[in-house]
């Protein structure tokens, strides 16, 4: 598995990263033992090629569950073999009901103290607000992370789901290593302003949702109660049938290339630039093993044209989040 460097100031990591959110019940129940085994498999595959695995989590994934799970999985692993990307700021009450964001400087430092303790590490490699807090200037939030970097508790500043203006304002306070944002064959809004801004400023991207929460995996089945997709517009009854026709078109291109639909969708994101690291939200070893060949799947101009014809930009139906959450995003679909 090849390596990529996140922007001008970020770390060099393996060409595929591991997104850990699905290991904490966000898409229905997950098997703890299998989740830990998946983390180990991802670490081993990166190490096999002298790479360093980037693992993405959020302190609010399962309200600490995900960080504690990762702590168990990483306990006997070499700290130099992985980089931890941690999002903070999202609030929730009992029952995991979302209740806004808190990115005040004092809250940032408080969140970090909890993450360091739960993860059992002495520093976070990339620390990022999960969303923009409308009550707190981004300069104040970034200033707090800057202080934590100077103190040695954080290595790099990251951002998540913000627009071009916010990226510029944050970068003026402290260099941003990467922006984490959804990017896939059916979520391409970043191409208009965000991606050019990142490249102008020398900022990398960690792309999540590369399989659109399983929609582009080629194996999607309706989720169980508690699955976030049950409230996602793209998975609603009126939109899902149409969106699966796009997957069928994608499958024909994949068959011509001799790969799976999931591998092709991941490879498409990777092909958009060497400054982009796709995050694969695998929670089983089988799904991680399937994703791995995508890192070495090279797509030519003919392949990219075929994919644009199969899944034209803007062809998906339904927003990528419920309407109540769309206002917190820096870009749309």
Coordinates of N, CA and C in Angstrom, one line a residue, residues 88-189:
X88 N -13.5 16.6 17.6 CA -14.1 17.0 18.9 C -15.2 18.0 18.6
X89 N -16.0 18.3 19.7 CA -16.9 19.4 19.7 C -18.4 19.1 19.5
X90 N -18.7 17.9 19.0 CA -20.1 17.5 18.9 C -20.7 17.1 20.3
X91 N -21.9 17.6 20.6 CA -22.5 17.3 21.9 C -23.7 16.4 21.7
X92 N -23.9 15.6 22.7 CA -25.1 14.7 22.7 C -25.5 14.4 24.1
X93 N -26.8 14.1 24.3 CA -27.3 13.8 25.6 C -27.5 12.3 25.7
X94 N -28.0 11.8 26.9 CA -28.3 10.4 27.0 C -29.2 9.9 25.9
X95 N -28.9 8.7 25.4 CA -29.6 8.2 24.2 C -28.9 8.7 22.9
X96 N -27.8 9.4 23.0 CA -27.0 9.9 21.9 C -27.8 10.9 21.0
X97 N -28.7 11.6 21.6 CA -29.4 12.6 20.9 C -28.5 13.8 20.7
X98 N -28.2 14.2 19.4 CA -27.4 15.4 19.2 C -27.9 16.7 19.8
X99 N -27.0 17.5 20.3 CA -27.4 18.7 21.0 C -26.5 19.9 20.6
X100 N -25.9 19.9 19.4 CA -25.1 21.0 19.0 C -23.7 20.8 19.1
X101 N -22.9 21.9 19.1 CA -21.5 21.8 19.1 C -20.9 22.8 20.1
X102 N -19.7 22.5 20.7 CA -19.1 23.4 21.6 C -17.6 23.5 21.2
X103 N -17.1 24.6 20.6 CA -15.7 24.7 20.2 C -15.1 25.9 20.9
X104 N -15.6 26.2 22.1 CA -14.9 27.2 22.9 C -13.5 26.8 23.3
X105 N -12.5 27.6 23.4 CA -11.1 27.2 23.7 C -11.1 26.3 25.0
X106 N -11.8 26.7 26.0 CA -11.8 25.9 27.2 C -12.4 24.5 27.0
X107 N -13.4 24.4 26.1 CA -14.0 23.1 25.8 C -13.0 22.3 25.0
X108 N -12.3 22.9 24.1 CA -11.3 22.2 23.3 C -10.3 21.5 24.2
X109 N -9.8 22.2 25.1 CA -8.8 21.6 26.0 C -9.4 20.5 26.9
X110 N -10.6 20.7 27.3 CA -11.3 19.7 28.1 C -11.5 18.4 27.3
X111 N -12.0 18.6 26.1 CA -12.2 17.4 25.2 C -10.9 16.7 25.0
X112 N -9.8 17.4 24.8 CA -8.6 16.7 24.5 C -8.1 15.9 25.7
X113 N -8.3 16.5 26.9 CA -7.9 15.7 28.1 C -8.6 14.4 28.2
X114 N -9.9 14.4 27.9 CA -10.7 13.1 27.9 C -10.2 12.2 26.9
X115 N -9.9 12.7 25.7 CA -9.4 11.8 24.6 C -8.1 11.2 24.9
X116 N -7.2 11.9 25.4 CA -5.9 11.4 25.8 C -6.0 10.3 26.8
X117 N -6.9 10.5 27.7 CA -7.1 9.5 28.8 C -7.7 8.2 28.2
X118 N -8.8 8.4 27.4 CA -9.5 7.2 26.9 C -8.6 6.4 25.9
X119 N -7.9 7.1 25.1 CA -7.1 6.5 24.1 C -5.8 5.9 24.7
X120 N -5.4 6.4 25.9 CA -4.2 5.9 26.5 C -2.9 6.4 25.8
X121 N -2.9 7.6 25.2 CA -1.7 8.1 24.5 C -1.3 9.5 25.1
X122 N -0.2 9.9 24.7 CA 0.3 11.2 25.3 C 0.1 12.3 24.2
X123 N -0.3 12.0 23.0 CA -0.6 13.1 22.0 C -1.5 12.6 21.0
X124 N -2.2 13.5 20.3 CA -3.1 13.2 19.2 C -2.3 13.8 17.9
X125 N -2.4 13.0 16.9 CA -1.6 13.4 15.7 C -2.3 14.5 14.9
X126 N -3.6 14.4 14.7 CA -4.4 15.5 14.0 C -5.7 15.7 14.8
X127 N -5.9 16.9 15.3 CA -7.0 17.3 16.1 C -7.8 18.3 15.4
X128 N -9.2 18.0 15.3 CA -10.0 18.8 14.5 C -11.4 19.0 15.0
X129 N -12.0 20.2 14.9 CA -13.4 20.4 15.3 C -14.2 19.6 14.3
X130 N -15.2 18.9 14.8 CA -16.1 18.1 13.9 C -16.9 18.9 13.0
X131 N -17.4 20.1 13.5 CA -18.2 21.0 12.7 C -17.8 22.4 13.2
X132 N -18.2 23.4 12.4 CA -18.1 24.8 12.8 C -19.1 25.1 13.9
X133 N -18.6 25.7 15.0 CA -19.5 26.2 16.0 C -19.9 27.6 15.7
X134 N -21.2 27.8 15.4 CA -21.6 29.2 14.9 C -21.5 30.2 16.0
X135 N -21.3 29.8 17.3 CA -21.2 30.8 18.4 C -19.7 31.1 18.7
X136 N -18.8 30.5 18.0 CA -17.4 30.7 18.3 C -16.6 30.9 17.1
X137 N -15.9 32.0 17.0 CA -15.1 32.3 15.8 C -14.1 31.2 15.6
X138 N -13.9 30.7 14.3 CA -12.9 29.6 14.1 C -11.5 30.0 14.6
X139 N -11.2 31.3 14.5 CA -9.9 31.7 15.0 C -9.7 31.4 16.5
X140 N -10.7 31.4 17.3 CA -10.6 31.1 18.7 C -10.4 29.6 18.9
X141 N -11.1 28.8 18.2 CA -11.0 27.4 18.2 C -9.6 26.9 17.8
X142 N -9.2 27.5 16.7 CA -7.8 27.1 16.1 C -6.7 27.6 17.1
X143 N -7.0 28.8 17.7 CA -6.0 29.3 18.6 C -5.8 28.3 19.8
X144 N -6.8 27.7 20.3 CA -6.7 26.7 21.4 C -5.9 25.5 20.9
X145 N -6.2 25.0 19.7 CA -5.5 23.9 19.2 C -4.0 24.2 19.0
X146 N -3.7 25.5 18.6 CA -2.4 25.9 18.4 C -1.6 25.9 19.8
X147 N -2.3 26.3 20.8 CA -1.6 26.2 22.1 C -1.4 24.8 22.5
X148 N -2.3 23.8 22.2 CA -2.1 22.4 22.5 C -0.9 21.8 21.7
X149 N -0.7 22.3 20.4 CA 0.4 21.9 19.6 C 1.7 22.4 20.2
X150 N 1.7 23.6 20.7 CA 2.9 24.2 21.3 C 3.3 23.4 22.6
X151 N 2.3 22.9 23.3 CA 2.5 22.2 24.5 C 2.8 20.7 24.3
X152 N 2.7 20.3 23.0 CA 3.1 18.9 22.7 C 2.0 17.9 22.8
X153 N 0.8 18.3 23.1 CA -0.3 17.3 23.2 C -0.9 17.0 21.8
X154 N -0.7 17.9 20.8 CA -1.2 17.7 19.5 C -0.1 17.9 18.5
X155 N -0.1 17.2 17.4 CA 0.9 17.4 16.4 C 0.5 18.3 15.2
X156 N -0.8 18.1 14.8 CA -1.2 18.9 13.6 C -2.7 19.3 13.8
X157 N -3.0 20.4 13.2 CA -4.4 20.9 13.1 C -5.1 20.4 11.9
X158 N -6.3 19.9 12.1 CA -7.1 19.5 11.0 C -8.5 20.3 11.1
X159 N -9.2 20.2 10.0 CA -10.6 20.8 10.0 C -11.5 19.7 9.4
X160 N -12.8 19.9 9.6 CA -13.8 19.0 9.1 C -15.1 19.7 8.6
X161 N -15.5 19.4 7.4 CA -16.8 19.8 6.9 C -16.9 21.4 7.0
X162 N -16.0 22.1 6.5 CA -16.1 23.6 6.5 C -15.8 24.0 5.0
X163 N -16.3 25.3 4.8 CA -16.1 25.8 3.5 C -14.8 26.6 3.3
X164 N -14.6 27.1 2.1 CA -13.4 27.8 1.7 C -13.0 29.0 2.6
X165 N -14.0 29.8 2.9 CA -13.7 31.0 3.7 C -13.2 30.6 5.1
X166 N -13.8 29.6 5.7 CA -13.4 29.1 7.0 C -12.0 28.5 6.9
X167 N -11.7 27.8 5.9 CA -10.4 27.2 5.7 C -9.3 28.3 5.7
X168 N -9.6 29.3 4.9 CA -8.6 30.4 4.9 C -8.4 31.1 6.2
X169 N -9.5 31.3 6.9 CA -9.4 32.0 8.2 C -8.6 31.1 9.2
X170 N -8.9 29.8 9.2 CA -8.2 28.9 10.1 C -6.7 28.8 9.8
X171 N -6.4 28.7 8.5 CA -5.0 28.5 8.1 C -4.2 29.8 8.4
X172 N -4.8 30.9 8.5 CA -4.1 32.2 8.8 C -3.6 32.2 10.2
X173 N -4.3 31.4 11.1 CA -3.9 31.4 12.5 C -2.9 30.3 12.8
X174 N -3.1 29.1 12.1 CA -2.1 28.0 12.3 C -2.3 27.1 11.0
X175 N -1.1 26.6 10.5 CA -1.2 25.8 9.3 C -2.1 24.6 9.4
X176 N -3.0 24.4 8.5 CA -3.9 23.3 8.5 C -3.3 22.1 7.7
X177 N -3.2 21.0 8.4 CA -2.7 19.8 7.7 C -3.6 19.2 6.7
X178 N -4.9 19.1 7.1 CA -5.9 18.5 6.2 C -7.3 18.8 6.5
X179 N -8.1 18.7 5.6 CA -9.6 18.9 5.8 C -10.2 17.5 5.6
X180 N -11.0 17.1 6.6 CA -11.8 15.9 6.4 C -13.2 16.3 6.0
X181 N -13.6 15.7 4.9 CA -14.9 16.0 4.3 C -15.3 14.9 3.4
X182 N -16.7 14.8 3.2 CA -17.2 13.7 2.4 C -16.9 14.0 0.9
X183 N -16.4 12.9 0.3 CA -16.1 13.0 -1.2 C -16.2 11.6 -1.8
X184 N -17.1 11.5 -2.7 CA -17.3 10.3 -3.4 C -17.8 10.5 -4.8
X185 N -18.0 9.5 -5.6 CA -18.6 9.6 -6.9 C -19.9 10.3 -6.9
X186 N -20.7 10.2 -5.8 CA -22.0 10.9 -5.7 C -22.0 12.1 -4.7
X187 N -20.9 12.5 -4.2 CA -20.8 13.6 -3.3 C -19.6 14.5 -3.8
X188 N -19.8 15.3 -4.7 CA -18.7 16.0 -5.4 C -18.7 17.6 -5.2
X189 N -19.5 18.1 -4.3 CA -19.6 19.5 -4.1 C -18.3 20.2 -3.8

